[in-house]
mmCIF file of C-alpha atoms in Angstrom:
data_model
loop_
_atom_site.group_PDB
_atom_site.id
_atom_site.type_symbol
_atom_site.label_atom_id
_atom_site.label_comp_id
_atom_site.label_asym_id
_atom_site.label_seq_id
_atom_site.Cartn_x
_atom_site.Cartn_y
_atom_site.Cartn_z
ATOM 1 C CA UNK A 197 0.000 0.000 0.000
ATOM 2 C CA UNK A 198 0.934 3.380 -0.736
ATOM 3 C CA UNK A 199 -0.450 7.146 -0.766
ATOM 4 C CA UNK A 200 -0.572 9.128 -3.684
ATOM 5 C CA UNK A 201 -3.245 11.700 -5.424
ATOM 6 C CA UNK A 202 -4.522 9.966 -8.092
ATOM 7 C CA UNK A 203 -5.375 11.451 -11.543
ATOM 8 C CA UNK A 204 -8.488 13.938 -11.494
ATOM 9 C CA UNK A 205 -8.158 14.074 -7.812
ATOM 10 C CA UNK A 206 -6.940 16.730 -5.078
ATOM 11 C CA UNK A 207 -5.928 14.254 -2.017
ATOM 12 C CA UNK A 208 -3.603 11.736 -1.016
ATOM 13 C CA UNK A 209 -5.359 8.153 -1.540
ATOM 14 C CA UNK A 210 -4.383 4.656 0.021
ATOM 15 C CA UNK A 211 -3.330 2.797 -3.375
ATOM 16 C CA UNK A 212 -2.594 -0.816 -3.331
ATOM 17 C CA UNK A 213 1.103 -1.664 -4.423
ATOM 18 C CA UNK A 214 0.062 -4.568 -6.390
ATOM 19 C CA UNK A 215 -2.950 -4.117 -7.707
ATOM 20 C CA UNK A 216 -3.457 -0.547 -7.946
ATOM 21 C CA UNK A 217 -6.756 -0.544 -6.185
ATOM 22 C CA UNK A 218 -7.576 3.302 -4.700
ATOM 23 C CA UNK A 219 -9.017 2.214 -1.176
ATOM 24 C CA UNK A 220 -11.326 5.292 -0.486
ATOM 25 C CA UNK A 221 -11.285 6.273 3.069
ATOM 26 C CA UNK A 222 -14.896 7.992 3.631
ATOM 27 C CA UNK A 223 -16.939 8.875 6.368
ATOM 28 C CA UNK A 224 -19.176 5.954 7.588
ATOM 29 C CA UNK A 225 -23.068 6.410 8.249
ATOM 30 C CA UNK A 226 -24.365 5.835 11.692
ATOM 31 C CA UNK A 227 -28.373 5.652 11.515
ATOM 32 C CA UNK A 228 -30.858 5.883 14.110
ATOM 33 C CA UNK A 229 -34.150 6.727 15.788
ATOM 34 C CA UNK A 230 -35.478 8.358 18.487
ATOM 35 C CA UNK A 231 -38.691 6.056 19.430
ATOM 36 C CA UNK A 232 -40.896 8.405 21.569
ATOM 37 C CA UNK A 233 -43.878 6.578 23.427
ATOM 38 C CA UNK A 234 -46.641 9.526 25.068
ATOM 39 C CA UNK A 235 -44.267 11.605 27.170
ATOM 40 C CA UNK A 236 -41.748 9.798 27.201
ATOM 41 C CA UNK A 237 -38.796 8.221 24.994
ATOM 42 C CA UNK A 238 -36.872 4.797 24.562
ATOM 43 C CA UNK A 239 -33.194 4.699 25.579
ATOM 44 C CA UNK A 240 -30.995 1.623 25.516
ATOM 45 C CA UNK A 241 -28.182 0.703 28.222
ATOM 46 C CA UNK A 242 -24.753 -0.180 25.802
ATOM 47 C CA UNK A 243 -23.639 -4.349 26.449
ATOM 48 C CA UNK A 244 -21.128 -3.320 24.217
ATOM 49 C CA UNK A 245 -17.590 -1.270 23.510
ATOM 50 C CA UNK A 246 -17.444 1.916 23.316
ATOM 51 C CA UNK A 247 -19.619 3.512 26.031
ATOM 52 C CA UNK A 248 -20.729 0.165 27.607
ATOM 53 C CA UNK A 249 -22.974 0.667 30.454
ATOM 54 C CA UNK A 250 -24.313 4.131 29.247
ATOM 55 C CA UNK A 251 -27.356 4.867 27.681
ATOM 56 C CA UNK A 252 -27.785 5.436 24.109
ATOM 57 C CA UNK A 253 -30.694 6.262 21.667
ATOM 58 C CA UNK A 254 -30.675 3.385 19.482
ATOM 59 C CA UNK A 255 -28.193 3.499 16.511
ATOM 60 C CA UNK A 256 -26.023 1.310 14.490
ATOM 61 C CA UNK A 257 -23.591 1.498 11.303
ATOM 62 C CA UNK A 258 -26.124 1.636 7.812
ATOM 63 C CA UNK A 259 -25.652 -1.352 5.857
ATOM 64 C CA UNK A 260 -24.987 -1.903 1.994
ATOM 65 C CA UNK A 261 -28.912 -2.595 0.578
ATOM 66 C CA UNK A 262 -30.658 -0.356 3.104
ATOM 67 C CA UNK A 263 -31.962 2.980 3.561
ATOM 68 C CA UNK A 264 -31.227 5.419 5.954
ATOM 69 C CA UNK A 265 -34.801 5.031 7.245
ATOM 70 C CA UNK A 266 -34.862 1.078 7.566
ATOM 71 C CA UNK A 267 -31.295 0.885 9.099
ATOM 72 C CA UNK A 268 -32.935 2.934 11.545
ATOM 73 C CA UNK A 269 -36.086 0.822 12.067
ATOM 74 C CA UNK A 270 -33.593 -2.465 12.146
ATOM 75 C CA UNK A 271 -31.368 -1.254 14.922
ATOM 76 C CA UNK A 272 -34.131 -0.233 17.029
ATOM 77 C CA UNK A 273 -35.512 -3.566 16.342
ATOM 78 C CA UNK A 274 -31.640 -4.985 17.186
ATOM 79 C CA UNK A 275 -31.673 -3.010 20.029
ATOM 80 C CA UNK A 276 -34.561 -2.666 22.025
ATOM 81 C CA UNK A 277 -36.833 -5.641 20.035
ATOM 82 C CA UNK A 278 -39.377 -2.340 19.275
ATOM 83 C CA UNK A 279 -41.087 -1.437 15.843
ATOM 84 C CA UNK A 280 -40.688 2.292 15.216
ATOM 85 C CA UNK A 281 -43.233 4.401 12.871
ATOM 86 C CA UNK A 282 -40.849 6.861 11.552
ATOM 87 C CA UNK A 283 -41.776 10.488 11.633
ATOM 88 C CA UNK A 284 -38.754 12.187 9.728
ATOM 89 C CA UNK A 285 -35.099 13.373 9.948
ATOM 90 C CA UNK A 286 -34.097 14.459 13.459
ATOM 91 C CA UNK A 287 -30.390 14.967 13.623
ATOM 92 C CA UNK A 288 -27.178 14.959 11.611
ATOM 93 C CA UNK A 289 -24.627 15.209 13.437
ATOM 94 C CA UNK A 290 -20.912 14.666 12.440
ATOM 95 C CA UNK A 291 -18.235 13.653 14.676
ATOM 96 C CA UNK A 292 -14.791 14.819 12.605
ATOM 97 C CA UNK A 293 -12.431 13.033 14.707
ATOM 98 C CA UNK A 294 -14.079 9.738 14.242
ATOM 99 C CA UNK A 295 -15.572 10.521 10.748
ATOM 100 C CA UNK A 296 -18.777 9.251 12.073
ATOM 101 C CA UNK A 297 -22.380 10.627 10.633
ATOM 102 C CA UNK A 298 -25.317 10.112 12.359
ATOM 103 C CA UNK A 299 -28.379 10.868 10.712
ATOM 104 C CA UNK A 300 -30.744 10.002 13.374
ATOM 105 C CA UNK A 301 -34.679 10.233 12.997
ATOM 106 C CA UNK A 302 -37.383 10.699 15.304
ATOM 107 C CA UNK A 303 -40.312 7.741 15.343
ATOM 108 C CA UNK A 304 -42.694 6.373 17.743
ATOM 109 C CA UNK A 305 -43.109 3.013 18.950
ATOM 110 C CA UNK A 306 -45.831 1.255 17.125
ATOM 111 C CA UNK A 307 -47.362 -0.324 20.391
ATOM 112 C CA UNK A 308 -45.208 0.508 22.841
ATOM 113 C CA UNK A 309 -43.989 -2.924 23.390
ATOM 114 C CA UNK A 310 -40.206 -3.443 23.523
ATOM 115 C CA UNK A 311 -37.462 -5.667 24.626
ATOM 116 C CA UNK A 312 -33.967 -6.219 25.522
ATOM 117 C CA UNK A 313 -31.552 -6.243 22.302
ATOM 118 C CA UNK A 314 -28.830 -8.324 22.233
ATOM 119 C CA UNK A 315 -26.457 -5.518 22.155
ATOM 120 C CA UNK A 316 -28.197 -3.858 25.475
ATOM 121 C CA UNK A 317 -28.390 -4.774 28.855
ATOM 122 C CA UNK A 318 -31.453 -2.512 30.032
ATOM 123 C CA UNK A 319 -34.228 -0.614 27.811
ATOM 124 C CA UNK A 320 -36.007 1.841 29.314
ATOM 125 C CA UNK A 321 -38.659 4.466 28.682
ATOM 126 C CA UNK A 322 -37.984 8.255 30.318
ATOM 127 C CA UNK A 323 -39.705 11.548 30.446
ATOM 128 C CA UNK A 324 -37.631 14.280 30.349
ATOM 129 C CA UNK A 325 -36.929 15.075 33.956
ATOM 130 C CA UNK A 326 -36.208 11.222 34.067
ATOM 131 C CA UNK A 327 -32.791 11.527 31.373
ATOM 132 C CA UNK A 328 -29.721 10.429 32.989
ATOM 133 C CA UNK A 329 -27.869 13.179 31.229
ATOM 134 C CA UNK A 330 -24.731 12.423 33.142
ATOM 135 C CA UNK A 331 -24.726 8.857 31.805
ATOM 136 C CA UNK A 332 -25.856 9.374 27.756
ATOM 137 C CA UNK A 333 -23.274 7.619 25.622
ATOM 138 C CA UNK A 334 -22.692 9.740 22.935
ATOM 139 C CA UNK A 335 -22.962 13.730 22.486
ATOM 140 C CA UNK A 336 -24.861 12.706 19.393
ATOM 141 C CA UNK A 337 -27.558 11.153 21.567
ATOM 142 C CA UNK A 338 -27.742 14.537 23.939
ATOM 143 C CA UNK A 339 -27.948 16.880 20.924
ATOM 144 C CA UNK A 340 -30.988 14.688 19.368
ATOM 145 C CA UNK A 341 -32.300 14.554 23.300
ATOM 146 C CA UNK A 342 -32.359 18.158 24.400
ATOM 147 C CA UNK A 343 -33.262 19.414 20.756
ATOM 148 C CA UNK A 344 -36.671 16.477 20.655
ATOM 149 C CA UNK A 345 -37.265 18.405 24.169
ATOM 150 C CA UNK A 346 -36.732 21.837 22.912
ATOM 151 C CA UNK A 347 -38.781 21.253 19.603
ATOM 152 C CA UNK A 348 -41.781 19.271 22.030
ATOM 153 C CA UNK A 349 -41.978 22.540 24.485
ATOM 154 C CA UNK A 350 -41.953 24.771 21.429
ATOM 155 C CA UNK A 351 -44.720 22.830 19.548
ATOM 156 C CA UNK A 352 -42.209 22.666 16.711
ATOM 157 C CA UNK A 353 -40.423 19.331 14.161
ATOM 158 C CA UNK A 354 -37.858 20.349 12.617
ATOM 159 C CA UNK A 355 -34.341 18.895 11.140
ATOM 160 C CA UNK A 356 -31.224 19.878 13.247
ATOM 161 C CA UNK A 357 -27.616 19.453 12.246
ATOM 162 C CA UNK A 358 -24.376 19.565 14.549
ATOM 163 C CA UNK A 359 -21.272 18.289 14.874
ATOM 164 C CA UNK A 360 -18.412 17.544 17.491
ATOM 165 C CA UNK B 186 -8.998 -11.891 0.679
ATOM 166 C CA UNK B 187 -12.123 -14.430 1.739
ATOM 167 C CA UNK B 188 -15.395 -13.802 3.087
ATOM 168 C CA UNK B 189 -16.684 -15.256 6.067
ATOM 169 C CA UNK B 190 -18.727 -13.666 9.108
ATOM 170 C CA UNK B 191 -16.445 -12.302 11.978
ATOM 171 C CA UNK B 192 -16.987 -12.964 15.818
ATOM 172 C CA UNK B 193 -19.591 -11.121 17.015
ATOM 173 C CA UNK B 194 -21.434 -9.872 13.482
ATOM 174 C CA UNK B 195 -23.925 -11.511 11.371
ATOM 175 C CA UNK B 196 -22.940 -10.464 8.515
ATOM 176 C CA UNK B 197 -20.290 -11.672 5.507
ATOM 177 C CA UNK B 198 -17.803 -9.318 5.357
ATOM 178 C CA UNK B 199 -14.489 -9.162 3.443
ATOM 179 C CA UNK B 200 -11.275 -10.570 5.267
ATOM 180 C CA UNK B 201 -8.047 -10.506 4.193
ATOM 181 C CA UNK B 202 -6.037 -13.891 3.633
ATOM 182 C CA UNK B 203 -3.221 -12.310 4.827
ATOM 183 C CA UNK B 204 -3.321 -9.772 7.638
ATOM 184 C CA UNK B 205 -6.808 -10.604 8.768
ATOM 185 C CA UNK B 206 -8.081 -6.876 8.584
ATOM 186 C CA UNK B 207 -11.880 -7.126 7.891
ATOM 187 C CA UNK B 208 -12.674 -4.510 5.096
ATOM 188 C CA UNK B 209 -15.795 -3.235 6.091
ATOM 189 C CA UNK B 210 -17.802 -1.633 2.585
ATOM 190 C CA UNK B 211 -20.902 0.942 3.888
ATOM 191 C CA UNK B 212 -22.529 3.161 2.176
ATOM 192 C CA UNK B 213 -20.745 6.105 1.292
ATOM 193 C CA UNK B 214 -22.374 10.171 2.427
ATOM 194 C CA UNK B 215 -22.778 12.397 -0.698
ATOM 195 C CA UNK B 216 -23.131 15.745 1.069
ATOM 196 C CA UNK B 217 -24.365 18.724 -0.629
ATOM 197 C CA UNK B 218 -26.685 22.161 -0.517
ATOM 198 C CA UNK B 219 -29.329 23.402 -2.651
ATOM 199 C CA UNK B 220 -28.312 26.984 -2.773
ATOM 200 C CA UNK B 221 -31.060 29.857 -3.327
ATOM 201 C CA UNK B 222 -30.825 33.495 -4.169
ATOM 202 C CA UNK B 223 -34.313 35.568 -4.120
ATOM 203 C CA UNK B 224 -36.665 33.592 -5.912
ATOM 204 C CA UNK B 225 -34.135 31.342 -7.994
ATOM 205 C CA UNK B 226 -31.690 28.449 -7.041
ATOM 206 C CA UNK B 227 -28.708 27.615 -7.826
ATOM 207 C CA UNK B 228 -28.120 24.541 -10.468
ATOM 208 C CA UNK B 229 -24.581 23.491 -12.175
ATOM 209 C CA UNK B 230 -24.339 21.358 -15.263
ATOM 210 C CA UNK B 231 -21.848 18.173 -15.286
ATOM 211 C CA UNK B 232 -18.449 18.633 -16.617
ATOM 212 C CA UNK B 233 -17.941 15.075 -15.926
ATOM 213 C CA UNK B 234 -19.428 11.592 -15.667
ATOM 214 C CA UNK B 235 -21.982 10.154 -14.541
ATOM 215 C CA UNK B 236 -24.635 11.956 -15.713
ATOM 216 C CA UNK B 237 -22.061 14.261 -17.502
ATOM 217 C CA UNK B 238 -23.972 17.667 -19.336
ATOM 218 C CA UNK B 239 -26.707 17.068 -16.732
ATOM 219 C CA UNK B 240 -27.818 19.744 -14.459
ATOM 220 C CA UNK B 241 -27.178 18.674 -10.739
ATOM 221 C CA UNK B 242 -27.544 20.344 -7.354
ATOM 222 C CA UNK B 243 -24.121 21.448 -5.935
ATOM 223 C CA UNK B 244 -22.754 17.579 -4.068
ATOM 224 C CA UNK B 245 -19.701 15.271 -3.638
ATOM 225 C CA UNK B 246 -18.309 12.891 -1.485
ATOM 226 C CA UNK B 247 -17.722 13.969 1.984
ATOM 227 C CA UNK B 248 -13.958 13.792 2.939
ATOM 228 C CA UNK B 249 -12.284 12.594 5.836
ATOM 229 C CA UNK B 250 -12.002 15.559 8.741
ATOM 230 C CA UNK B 251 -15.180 17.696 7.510
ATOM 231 C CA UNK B 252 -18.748 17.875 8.700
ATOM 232 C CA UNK B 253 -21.368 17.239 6.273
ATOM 233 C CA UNK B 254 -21.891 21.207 6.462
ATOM 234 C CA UNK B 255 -18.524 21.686 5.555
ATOM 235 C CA UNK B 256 -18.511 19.484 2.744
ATOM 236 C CA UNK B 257 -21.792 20.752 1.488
ATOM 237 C CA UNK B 258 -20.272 24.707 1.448
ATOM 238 C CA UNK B 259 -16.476 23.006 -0.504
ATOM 239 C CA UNK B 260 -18.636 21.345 -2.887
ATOM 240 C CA UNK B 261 -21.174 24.191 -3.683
ATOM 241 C CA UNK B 262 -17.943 26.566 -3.679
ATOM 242 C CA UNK B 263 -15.447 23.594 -5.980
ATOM 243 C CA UNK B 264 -18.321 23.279 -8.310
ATOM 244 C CA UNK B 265 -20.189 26.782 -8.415
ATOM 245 C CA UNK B 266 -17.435 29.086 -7.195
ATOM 246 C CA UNK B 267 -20.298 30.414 -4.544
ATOM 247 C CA UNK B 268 -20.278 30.887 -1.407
ATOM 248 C CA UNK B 269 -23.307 29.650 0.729
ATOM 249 C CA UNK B 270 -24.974 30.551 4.076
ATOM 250 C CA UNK B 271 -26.271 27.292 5.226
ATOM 251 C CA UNK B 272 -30.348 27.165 6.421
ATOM 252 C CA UNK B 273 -30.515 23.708 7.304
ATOM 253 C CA UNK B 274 -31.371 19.601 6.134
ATOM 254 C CA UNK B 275 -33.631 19.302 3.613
ATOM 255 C CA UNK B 276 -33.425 16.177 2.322
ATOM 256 C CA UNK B 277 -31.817 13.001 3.426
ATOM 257 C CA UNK B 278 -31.704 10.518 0.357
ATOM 258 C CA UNK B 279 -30.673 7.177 0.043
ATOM 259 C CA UNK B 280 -29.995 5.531 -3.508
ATOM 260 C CA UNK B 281 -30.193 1.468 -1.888
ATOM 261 C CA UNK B 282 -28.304 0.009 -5.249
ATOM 262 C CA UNK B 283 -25.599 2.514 -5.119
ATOM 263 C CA UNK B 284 -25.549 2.498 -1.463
ATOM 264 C CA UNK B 285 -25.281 6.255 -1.558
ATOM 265 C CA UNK B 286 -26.407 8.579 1.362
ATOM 266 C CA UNK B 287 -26.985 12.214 0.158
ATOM 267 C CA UNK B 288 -27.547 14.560 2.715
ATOM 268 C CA UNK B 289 -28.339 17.889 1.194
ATOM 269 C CA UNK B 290 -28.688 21.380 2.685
ATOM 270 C CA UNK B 291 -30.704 24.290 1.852
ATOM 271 C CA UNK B 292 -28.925 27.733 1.779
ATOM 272 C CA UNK B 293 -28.161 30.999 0.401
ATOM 273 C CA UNK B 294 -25.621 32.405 -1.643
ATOM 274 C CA UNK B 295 -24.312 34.820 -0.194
ATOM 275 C CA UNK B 296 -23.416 37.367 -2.278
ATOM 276 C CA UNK B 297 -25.262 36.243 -5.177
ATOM 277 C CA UNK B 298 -22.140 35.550 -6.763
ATOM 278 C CA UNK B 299 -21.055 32.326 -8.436
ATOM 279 C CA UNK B 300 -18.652 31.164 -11.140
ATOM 280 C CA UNK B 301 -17.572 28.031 -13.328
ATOM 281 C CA UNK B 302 -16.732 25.693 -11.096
ATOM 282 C CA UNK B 303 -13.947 22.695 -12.578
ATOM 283 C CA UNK B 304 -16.437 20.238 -12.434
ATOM 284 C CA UNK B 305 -19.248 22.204 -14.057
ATOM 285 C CA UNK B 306 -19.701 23.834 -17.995
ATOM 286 C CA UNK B 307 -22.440 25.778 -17.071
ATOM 287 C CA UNK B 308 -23.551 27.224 -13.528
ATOM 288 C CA UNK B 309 -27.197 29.213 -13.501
ATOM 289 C CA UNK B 310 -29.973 30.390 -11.254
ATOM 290 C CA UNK B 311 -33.391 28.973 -12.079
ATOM 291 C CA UNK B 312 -36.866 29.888 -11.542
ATOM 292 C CA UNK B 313 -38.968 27.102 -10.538
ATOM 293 C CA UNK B 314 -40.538 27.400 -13.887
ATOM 294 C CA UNK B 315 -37.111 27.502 -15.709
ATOM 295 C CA UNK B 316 -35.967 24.127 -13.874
ATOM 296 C CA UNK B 317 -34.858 21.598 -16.489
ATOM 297 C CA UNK B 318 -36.695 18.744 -15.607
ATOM 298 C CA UNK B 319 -35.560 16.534 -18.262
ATOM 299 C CA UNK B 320 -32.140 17.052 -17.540
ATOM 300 C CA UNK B 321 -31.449 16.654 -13.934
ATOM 301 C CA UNK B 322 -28.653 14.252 -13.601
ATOM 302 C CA UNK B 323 -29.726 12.586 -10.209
ATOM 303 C CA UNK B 324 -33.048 11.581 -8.988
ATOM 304 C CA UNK B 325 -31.696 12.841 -5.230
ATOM 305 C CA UNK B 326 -31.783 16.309 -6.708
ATOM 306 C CA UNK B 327 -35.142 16.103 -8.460
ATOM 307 C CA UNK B 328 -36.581 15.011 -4.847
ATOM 308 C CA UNK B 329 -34.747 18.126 -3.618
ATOM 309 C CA UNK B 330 -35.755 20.811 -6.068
ATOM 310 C CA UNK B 331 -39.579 19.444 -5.815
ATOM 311 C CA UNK B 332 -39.435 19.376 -2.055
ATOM 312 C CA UNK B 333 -38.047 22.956 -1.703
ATOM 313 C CA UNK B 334 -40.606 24.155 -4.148
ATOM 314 C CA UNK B 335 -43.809 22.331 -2.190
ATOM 315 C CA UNK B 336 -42.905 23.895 0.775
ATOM 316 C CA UNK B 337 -41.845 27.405 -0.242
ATOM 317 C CA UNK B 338 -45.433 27.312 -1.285
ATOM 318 C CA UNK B 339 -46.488 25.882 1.219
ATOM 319 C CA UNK B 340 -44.661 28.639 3.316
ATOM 320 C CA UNK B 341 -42.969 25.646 5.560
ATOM 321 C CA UNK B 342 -39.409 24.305 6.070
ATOM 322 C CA UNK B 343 -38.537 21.285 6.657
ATOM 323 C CA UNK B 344 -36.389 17.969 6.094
ATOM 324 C CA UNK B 345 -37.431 15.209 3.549
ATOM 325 C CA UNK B 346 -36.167 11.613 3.623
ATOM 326 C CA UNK B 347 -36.337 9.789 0.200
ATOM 327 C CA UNK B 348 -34.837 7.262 -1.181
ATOM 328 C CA UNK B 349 -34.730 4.936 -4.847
#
């Protein structure tokens, strides 16, 4: 393997030595949804690396052959055994150091029935003043959080985009 | 390299023979922005394949070390010479076969100024009655141009998720 620009581009490229192959290094999609149940929504407690033990809105890498929208549905279903009725795009939120996109939506929990994922150890459902703030996983989960909260108080849905 | 499922996944994923790395392939984030200016927007034609002498929204692949914003304002600016005030998501569009992500922004130029981008022959504002139709070179911006002009009647803003 070596790094050069290759012809018609501006950056420095991972090229394969032998075969010439330009491995693309590209941001990878993280998907999501928010399931919201009456007041309250559905967090999941992390079985696994990185940020086991805190609490996470469910979210997972998007897979070749899927949309953004049923990646979503199938990690909350991975997650939390829940079907989600997706409302629309919530978040996108970047994280530059890990080159890690979240586009998270915001749904609601078709009969409020849900389960324990394999990849959690507790699911839960919280109203606001109920969040363990101190103990959310990812700053991508408190952004889509305390902007659901915001939007709720201000009788508002709208599409919000940050980035750590 | 083989393919076989690694511990803890479900799905087959590329391994190498040699070194064992498992190369990962997800869909890849085509960020971009829809840029307006009074009651026109912003559309650049294709100096280069696919869809070459097509008119496109202003997009490209999101690089390494950017946020999707970021990318969206390089690309409009690479292939439109514009700068771009960013309003927010509008559409979040998935193309399954591809396994292409485009997240696309709505914004305004800021100055009203634009130029020939290297990747474009022809950069113009359209009315919504001028818009090619017939020669927009990705269904992800036809979704985008039809959203923005349903809800700019409708006097609303808001994100779309689409997908093909």
């Amino acid at each position: 393997m070596k790094k050069e620009i290759p012809p018609g581009d501006n950056r420095l490229r991972k090229v394969c030595s032998n075969c010439a192959t330009i491995h693309y290094h590209n941001p990878k999609v993280i998907t999501g949804c928010l399931p919201v149940w009456e007041d309250k929504v559905l967090l999941c407690r992390r079985a696994i690396e990185p940020r086991k033990g805190f609490w996470n809105v469910p979210a997972g890498f998007m897979e070749l052959g899927e949309t953004t929208e049923e990646g979503a549905a199938r990690e909350v279903w991975e997650e939390a055994e829940a079907k989600v009725d997706i409302w629309g795009v919530h978040t996108v939120f970047t994280f530059k150091r890990f080159a890690n996109v979240y586009v998270q939506y915001l749904g609601e929990l078709v009969d409020g029935k849900y389960g324990i994922g394999e990849e959690s150890t507790e699911v839960k459902l919280f109203s606001e003043s109920e969040i363990p703030w101190e103990e959310i996983a990812f700053e991508s989960s408190t952004f889509a959080l305390r902007k659901y909260f915001e939007d709720r108080k201000n009788g508002v849905r709208q599409a919000h985009s940050g980035h750590l």
